[in-house]
XYZ file of C-alpha atoms in Angstrom:
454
model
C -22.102 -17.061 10.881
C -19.700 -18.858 8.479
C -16.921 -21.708 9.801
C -13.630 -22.350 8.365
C -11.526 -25.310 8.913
C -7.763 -25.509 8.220
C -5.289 -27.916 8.068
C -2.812 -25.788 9.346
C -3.603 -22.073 10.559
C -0.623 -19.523 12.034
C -2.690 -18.451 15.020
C -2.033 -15.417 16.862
C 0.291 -15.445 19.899
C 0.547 -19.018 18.831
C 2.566 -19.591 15.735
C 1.736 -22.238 12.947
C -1.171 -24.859 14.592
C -3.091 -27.806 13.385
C -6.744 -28.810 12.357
C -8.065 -25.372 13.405
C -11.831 -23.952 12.578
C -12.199 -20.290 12.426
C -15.986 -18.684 13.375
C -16.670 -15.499 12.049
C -19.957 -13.501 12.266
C -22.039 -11.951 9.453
C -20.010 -8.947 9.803
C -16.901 -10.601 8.712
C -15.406 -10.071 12.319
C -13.673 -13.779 14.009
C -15.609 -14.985 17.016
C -14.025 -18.150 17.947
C -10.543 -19.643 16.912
C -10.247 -23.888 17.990
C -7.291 -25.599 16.943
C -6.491 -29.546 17.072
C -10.119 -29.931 16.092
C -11.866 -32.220 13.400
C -13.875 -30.643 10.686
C -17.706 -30.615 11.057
C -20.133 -30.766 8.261
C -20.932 -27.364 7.757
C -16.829 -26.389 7.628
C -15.868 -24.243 4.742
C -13.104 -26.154 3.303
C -12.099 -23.162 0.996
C -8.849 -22.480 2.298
C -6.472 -25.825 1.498
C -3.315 -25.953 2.573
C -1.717 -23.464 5.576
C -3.672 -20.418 6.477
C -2.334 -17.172 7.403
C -3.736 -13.638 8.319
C -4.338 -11.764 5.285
C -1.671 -8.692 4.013
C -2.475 -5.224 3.711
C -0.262 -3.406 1.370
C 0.696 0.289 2.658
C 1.824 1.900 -0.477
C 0.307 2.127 -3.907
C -0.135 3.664 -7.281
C -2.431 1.810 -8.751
C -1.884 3.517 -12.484
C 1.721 3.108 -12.450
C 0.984 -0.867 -13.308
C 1.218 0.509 -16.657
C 4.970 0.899 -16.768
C 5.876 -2.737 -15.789
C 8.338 -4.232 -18.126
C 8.199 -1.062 -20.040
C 11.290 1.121 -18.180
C 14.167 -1.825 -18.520
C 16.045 -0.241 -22.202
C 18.222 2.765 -22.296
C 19.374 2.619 -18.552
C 18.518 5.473 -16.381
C 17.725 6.441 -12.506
C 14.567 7.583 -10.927
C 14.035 10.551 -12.177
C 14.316 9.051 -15.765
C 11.806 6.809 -15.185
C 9.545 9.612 -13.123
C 9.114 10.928 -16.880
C 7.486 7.786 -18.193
C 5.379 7.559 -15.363
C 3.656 11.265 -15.686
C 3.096 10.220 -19.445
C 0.954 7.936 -17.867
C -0.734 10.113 -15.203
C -1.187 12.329 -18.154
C -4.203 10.606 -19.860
C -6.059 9.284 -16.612
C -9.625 9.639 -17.006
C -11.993 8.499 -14.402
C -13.270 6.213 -15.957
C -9.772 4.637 -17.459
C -8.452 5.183 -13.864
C -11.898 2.833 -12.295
C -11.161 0.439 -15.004
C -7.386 -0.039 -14.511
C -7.600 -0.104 -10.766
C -10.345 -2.634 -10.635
C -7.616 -4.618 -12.790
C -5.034 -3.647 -10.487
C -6.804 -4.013 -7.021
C -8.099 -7.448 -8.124
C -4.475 -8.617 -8.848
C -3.506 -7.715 -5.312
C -6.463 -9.578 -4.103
C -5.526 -13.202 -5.765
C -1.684 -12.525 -4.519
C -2.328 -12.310 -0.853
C -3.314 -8.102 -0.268
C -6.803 -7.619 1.498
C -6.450 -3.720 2.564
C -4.451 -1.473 0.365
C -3.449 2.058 1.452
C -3.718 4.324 -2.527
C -1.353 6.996 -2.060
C -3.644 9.423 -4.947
C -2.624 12.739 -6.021
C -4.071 12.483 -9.879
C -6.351 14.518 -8.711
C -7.693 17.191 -11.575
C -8.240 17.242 -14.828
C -4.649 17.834 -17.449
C -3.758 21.351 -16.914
C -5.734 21.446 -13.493
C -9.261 22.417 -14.009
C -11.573 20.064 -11.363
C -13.562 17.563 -12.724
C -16.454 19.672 -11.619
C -16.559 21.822 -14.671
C -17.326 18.672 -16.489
C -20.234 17.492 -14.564
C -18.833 14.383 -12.927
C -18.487 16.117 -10.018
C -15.273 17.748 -7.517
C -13.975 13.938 -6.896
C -14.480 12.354 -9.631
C -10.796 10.494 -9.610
C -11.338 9.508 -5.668
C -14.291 8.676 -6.132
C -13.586 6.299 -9.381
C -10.950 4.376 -7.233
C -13.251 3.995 -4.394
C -15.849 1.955 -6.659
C -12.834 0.159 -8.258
C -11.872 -1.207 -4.537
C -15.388 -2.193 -3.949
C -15.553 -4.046 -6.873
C -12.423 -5.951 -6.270
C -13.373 -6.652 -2.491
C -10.494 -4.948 -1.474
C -10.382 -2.714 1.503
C -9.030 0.250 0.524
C -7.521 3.472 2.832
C -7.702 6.181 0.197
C -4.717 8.506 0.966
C -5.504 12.082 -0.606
C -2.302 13.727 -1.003
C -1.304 17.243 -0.921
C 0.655 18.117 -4.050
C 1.584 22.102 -4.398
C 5.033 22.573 -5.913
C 7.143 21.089 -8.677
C 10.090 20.946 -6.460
C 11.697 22.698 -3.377
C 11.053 26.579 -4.832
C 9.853 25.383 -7.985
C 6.059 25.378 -9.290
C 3.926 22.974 -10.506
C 5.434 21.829 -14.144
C 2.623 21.202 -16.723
C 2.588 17.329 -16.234
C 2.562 17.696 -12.586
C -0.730 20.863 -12.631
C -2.977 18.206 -12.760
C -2.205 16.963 -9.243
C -1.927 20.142 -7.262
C -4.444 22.739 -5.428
C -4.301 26.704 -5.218
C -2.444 25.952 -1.661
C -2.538 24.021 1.507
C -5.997 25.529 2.900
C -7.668 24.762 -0.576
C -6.271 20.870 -0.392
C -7.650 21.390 3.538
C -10.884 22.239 2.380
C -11.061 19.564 -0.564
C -9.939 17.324 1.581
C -12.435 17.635 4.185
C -15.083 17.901 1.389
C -13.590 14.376 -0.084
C -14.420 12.513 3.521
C -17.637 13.698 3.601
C -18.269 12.612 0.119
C -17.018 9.106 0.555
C -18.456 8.627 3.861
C -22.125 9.081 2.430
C -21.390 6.864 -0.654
C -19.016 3.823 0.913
C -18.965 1.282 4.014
C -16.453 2.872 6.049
C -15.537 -0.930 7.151
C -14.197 -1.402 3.248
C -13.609 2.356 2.356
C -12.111 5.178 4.535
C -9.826 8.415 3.377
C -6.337 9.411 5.082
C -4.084 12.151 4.453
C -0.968 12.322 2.619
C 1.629 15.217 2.165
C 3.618 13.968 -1.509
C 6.999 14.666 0.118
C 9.035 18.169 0.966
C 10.028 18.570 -2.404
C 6.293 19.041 -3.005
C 4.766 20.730 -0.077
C 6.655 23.935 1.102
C 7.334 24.630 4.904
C 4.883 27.179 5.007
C 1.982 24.551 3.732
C 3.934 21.775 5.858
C 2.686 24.433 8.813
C -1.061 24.823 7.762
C -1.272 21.607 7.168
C -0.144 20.760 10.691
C -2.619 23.274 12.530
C -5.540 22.299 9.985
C -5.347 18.395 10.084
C -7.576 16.419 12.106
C -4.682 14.424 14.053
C -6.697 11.270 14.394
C -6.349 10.520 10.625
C -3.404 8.507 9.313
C -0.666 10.733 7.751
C 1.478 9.414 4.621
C 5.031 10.881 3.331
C 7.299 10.288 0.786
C 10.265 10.645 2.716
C 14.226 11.220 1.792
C 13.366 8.594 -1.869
C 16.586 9.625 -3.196
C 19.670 11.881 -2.350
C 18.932 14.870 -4.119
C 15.849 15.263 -2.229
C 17.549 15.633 1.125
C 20.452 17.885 -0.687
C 17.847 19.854 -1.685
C 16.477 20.287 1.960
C 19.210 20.883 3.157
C 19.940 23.645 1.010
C 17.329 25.679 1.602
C 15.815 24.762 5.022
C 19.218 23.875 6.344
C 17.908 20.741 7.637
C 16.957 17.186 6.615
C 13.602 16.141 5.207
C 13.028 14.191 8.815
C 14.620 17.113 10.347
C 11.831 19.240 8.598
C 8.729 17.084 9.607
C 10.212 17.892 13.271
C 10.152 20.731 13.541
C 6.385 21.413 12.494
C 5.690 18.686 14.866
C 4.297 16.118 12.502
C 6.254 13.365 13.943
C 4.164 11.067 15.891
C 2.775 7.496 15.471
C 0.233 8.352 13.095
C 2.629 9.006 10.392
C 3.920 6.963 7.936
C 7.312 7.491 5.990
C 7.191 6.065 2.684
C 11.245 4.344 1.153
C 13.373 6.119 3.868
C 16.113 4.962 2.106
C 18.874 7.894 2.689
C 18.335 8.549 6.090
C 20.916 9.870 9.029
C 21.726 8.487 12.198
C 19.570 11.453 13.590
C 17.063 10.999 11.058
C 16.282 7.290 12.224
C 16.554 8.200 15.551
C 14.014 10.934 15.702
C 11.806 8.145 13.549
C 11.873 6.185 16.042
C 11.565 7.874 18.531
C 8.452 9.375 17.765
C 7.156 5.806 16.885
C 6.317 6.569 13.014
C 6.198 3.613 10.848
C 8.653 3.035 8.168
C 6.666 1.700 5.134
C 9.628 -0.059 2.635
C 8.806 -0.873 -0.508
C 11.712 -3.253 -1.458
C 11.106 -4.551 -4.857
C 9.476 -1.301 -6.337
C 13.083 0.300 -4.403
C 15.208 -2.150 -6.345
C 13.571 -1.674 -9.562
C 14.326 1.717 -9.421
C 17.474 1.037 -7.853
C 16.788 3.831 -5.690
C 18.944 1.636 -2.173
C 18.370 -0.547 0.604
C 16.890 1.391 3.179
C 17.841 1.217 7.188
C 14.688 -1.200 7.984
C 16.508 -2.803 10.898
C 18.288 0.367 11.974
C 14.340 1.998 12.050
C 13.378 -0.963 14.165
C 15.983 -1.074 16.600
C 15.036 2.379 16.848
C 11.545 1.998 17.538
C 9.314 2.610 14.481
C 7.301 0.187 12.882
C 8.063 -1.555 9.478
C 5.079 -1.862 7.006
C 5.489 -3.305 3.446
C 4.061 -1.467 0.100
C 3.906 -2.092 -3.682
C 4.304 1.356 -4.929
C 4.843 1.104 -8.494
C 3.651 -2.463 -8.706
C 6.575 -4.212 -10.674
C 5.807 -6.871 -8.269
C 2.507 -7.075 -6.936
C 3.324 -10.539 -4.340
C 3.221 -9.892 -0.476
C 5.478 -12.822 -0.009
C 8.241 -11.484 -2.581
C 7.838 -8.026 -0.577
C 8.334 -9.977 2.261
C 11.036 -11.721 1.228
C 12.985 -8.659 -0.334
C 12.975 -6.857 2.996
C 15.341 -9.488 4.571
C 17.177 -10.312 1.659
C 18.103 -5.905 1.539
C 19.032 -6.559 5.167
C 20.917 -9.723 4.300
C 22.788 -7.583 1.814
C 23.633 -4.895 3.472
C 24.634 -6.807 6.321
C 26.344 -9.674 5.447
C 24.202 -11.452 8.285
C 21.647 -13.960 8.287
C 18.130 -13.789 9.776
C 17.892 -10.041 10.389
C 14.213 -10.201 9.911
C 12.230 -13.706 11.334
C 9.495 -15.384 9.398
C 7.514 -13.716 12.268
C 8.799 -10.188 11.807
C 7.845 -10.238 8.516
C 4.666 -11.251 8.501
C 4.153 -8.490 11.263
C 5.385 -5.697 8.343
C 2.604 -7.694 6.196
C 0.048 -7.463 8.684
C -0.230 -5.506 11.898
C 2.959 -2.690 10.759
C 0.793 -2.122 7.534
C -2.938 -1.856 9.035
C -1.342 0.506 11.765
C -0.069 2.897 9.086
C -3.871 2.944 7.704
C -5.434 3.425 11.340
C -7.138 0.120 10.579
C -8.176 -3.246 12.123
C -4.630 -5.194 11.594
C -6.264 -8.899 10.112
C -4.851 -11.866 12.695
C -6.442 -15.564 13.119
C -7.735 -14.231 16.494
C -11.134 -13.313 18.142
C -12.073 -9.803 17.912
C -9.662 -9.300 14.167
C -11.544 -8.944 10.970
C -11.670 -12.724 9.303
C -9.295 -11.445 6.140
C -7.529 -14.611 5.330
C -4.642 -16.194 2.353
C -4.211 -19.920 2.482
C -1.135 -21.502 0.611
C 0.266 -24.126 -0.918
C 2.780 -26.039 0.825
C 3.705 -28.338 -1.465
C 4.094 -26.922 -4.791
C 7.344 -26.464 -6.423
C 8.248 -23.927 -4.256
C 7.213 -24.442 -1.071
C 7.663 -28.105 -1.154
C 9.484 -29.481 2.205
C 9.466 -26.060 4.287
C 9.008 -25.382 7.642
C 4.894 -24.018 7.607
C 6.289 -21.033 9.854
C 8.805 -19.854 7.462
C 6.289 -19.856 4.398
C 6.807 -16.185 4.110
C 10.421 -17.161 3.368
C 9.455 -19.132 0.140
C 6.277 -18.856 -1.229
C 5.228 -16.630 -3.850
C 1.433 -15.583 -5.007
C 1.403 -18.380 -7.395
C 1.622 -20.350 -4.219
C -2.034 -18.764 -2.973
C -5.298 -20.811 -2.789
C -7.721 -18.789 -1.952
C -8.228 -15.554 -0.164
C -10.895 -14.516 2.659
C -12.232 -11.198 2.864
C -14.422 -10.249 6.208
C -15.593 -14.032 6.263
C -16.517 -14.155 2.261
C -14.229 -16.464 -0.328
C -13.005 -13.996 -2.693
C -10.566 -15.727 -4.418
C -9.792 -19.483 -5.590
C -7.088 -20.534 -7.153
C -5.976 -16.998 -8.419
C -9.637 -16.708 -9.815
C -11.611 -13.743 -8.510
C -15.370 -15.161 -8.278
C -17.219 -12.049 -9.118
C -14.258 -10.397 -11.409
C -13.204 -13.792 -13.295
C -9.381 -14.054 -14.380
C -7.556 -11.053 -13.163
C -5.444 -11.065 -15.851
C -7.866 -11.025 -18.792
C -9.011 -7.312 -16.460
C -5.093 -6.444 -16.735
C -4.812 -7.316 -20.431
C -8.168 -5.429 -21.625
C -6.745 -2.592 -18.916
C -3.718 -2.145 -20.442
C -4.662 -2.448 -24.042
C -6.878 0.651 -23.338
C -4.738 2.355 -21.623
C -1.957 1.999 -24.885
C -4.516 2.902 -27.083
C -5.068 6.466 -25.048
C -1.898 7.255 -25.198
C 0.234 5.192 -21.938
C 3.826 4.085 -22.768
């Protein structure tokens, strides 16, 4: 049993409350939430300042941390920068990949992230031999990011994702044969090999495995079929969905239909889905979203650095799908900027003012993100895993704001410590087992130069 008391908490159903002492058993789940209660001697006083339920980030690529601050010269769009980044899938060794995503993972840690949903498909060796033949075994890359998680103290949903085609009628191109399978029943069966694998080698309270198709430009409609009669539909379900406009130009051209049009009609539409950016969507498009009660996961810095558009989050809302926030390409890893970004695309696109509440957002942070990963959503309430951030309040940037609308102005350099299933992880963006995370980054990305990354 381990006891934390805060000077100011945001408690579920609640809002923002004072002097409150969280229980939590040796499992890491919370037993008892008091607020407007002093601190007793045995109180952890770990977490200074105002506490708030921890953030899980839906969408990552851990190795494309390598490319921040490195795609800014010579202009470009997406599909510029999509070179640079399979340069860098291009040398990924297992262990490289363990190393940099230990570096990675424990920078999302010290920022405010707790779960983290890996969105993998680096999944071979270059060229696409299995890193079987080499003796480290059929998973070797899975299986390298699962350890890195674990030794961040990150929770991590590890999305394997079905990669077969280098475009709508298109094969695999050479930097992309590393990432695909024969076809959709060999992914099915690697899959289902991969679960089985992880499930006798991790806690499935800190390590599970969902499912990800890469988007339609890289799983045909005939695999989008197997794939929906061979998936076990209790597993989470990941998409890259309608990124940019040539995508859905090229669905439309040869399935006569939109990418979300697509999805319906082999039924994968349902509330276990997730739809990664949905930035160019129809008005059909975000009603059938909705409809079928998907969540929307928006990634809104990693979609302006790419300056791929400001996607319909309200629209999805309104519509009835969820909103969960993501990293993706990491050129910010902060949940509060991702936070922030989401309402300032509405405010944009708008022209209007609070289209998102301090509330909503830290719902996307929280309970719209854990849903995507079919896990426990973290929340200062009895039952919820004890996954906890605690921030500053007064430091330059936070100085004088309302506690509840903390999400609206602080940033990870605003973060005290973190809380992971009752146990201090982080203080003072110091990891206690890992040290500095950016000393990990630094010797990370210095290897990963040296082997051949931008």
């Amino acid at each position: 049993m381990r006891t934390f008391w805060c000077e100011q908490a945001w408690v579920a159903g609640q809002g923002i409350q004072p002097r409150v002492r969280i229980e939590a058993d040796d499992a890491g789940t919370i037993t008892g939430v008091t607020w407007n209660v002093d601190a007793a001697p045995d109180d952890s006083r770990d977490l200074t300042g105002v506490v708030f339920p921890a953030a899980a980030n839906a969408h990552s690529h851990a190795f494309h941390r390598v490319l921040r601050g490195r795609t800014h010269d010579g202009g470009g769009d997406f599909w510029v920068w999509r070179e640079e980044m399979y340069r860098a899938a291009g040398t990924l060794t297992p262990a490289s990949y363990e190393r940099l995503a230990t570096a990675v993972f424990a920078e999302m840690v010290v920022t405010g992230w707790t779960s983290v949903a890996e969105f993998h498909y680096v999944h071979h060796q270059p060229g696409g031999e299995p890193y079987e033949s080499t003796g480290e075994g059929p998973h070797a890359m899975e299986l390298a990011l699962c350890r890195a998680a674990v030794a961040a103290g990150i929770r991590l949903t590890l999305l394997d994702t079905c990669y077969l085609a280098g475009g709508i009628g298109k094969p695999l191109n050479p930097d992309q044969e590393r990432f695909g399978d024969a076809d959709a029943g060999a992914w099915l069966h690697r899959f289902a090999d991969l679960r089985r694998s992880v499930a006798a080698h991790f806690d499935p309270a800190f390590v599970t495995v969902g499912a990800a198709l890469h988007s339609v430009r890289a799983v045909p409609e005939d695999a989008l079929r197997t794939i929906a009669a061979g998936l076990p539909a209790d597993l989470p379900l990941h998409i890259h969905l309608s990124e940019q406009p040539a995508e859905n130009a090229d669905c439309e051209k040869h399935y006569g239909t939109t990418p979300t049009g697509l999805l319906h009609r082999h039924g994968l539409l349902s509330e276990r889905l997730s739809v990664v950016h949905a930035t160019h969507l129809t008005d059909d498009d975000i009603a059938l979203l909705g409809g079928a009660g998907t969540t929307a996961v928006l990634c809104p810095t990693t979609e302006a650095d790419l300056a791929d558009g400001i996607g319909p989050a309200r629209a999805l809302r309104d519509a009835g799908a969820r909103i969960a926030l993501g990293t993706d390409q990491h050129a910010v890893i902060d949940p509060w900027l991702e936070m922030r970004a989401l309402e300032h695309g509405e405010r944009l696109g708008s022209g209007q003012r609070g289209r998102f509440s301090p509330a909503d957002l830290l719902d996307a942070a929280t309970t719209g993100a854990a849903h995507s990963m079919a896990t426990p959503a973290a929340a200062i309430e009895v039952g919820r895993p004890c996954d906890l951030v605690s921030v500053n309040p007064a430091s330059l940037r936070t100085a004088g704001s309302d506690p509840a609308q903390l999400p609206l102005t602080a940033t990870a350099a605003d973060v005290t410590a973190i809380v992971v299933a009752g146990r201090v992880v982080t203080r003072d963006g110091q990891h206690v087992d890992l040290g500095d995370p950016a000393a990990l980054l630094a010797t990370a990305l210095q290897a990963s130069t040296l082997e051949g990354h931008p």
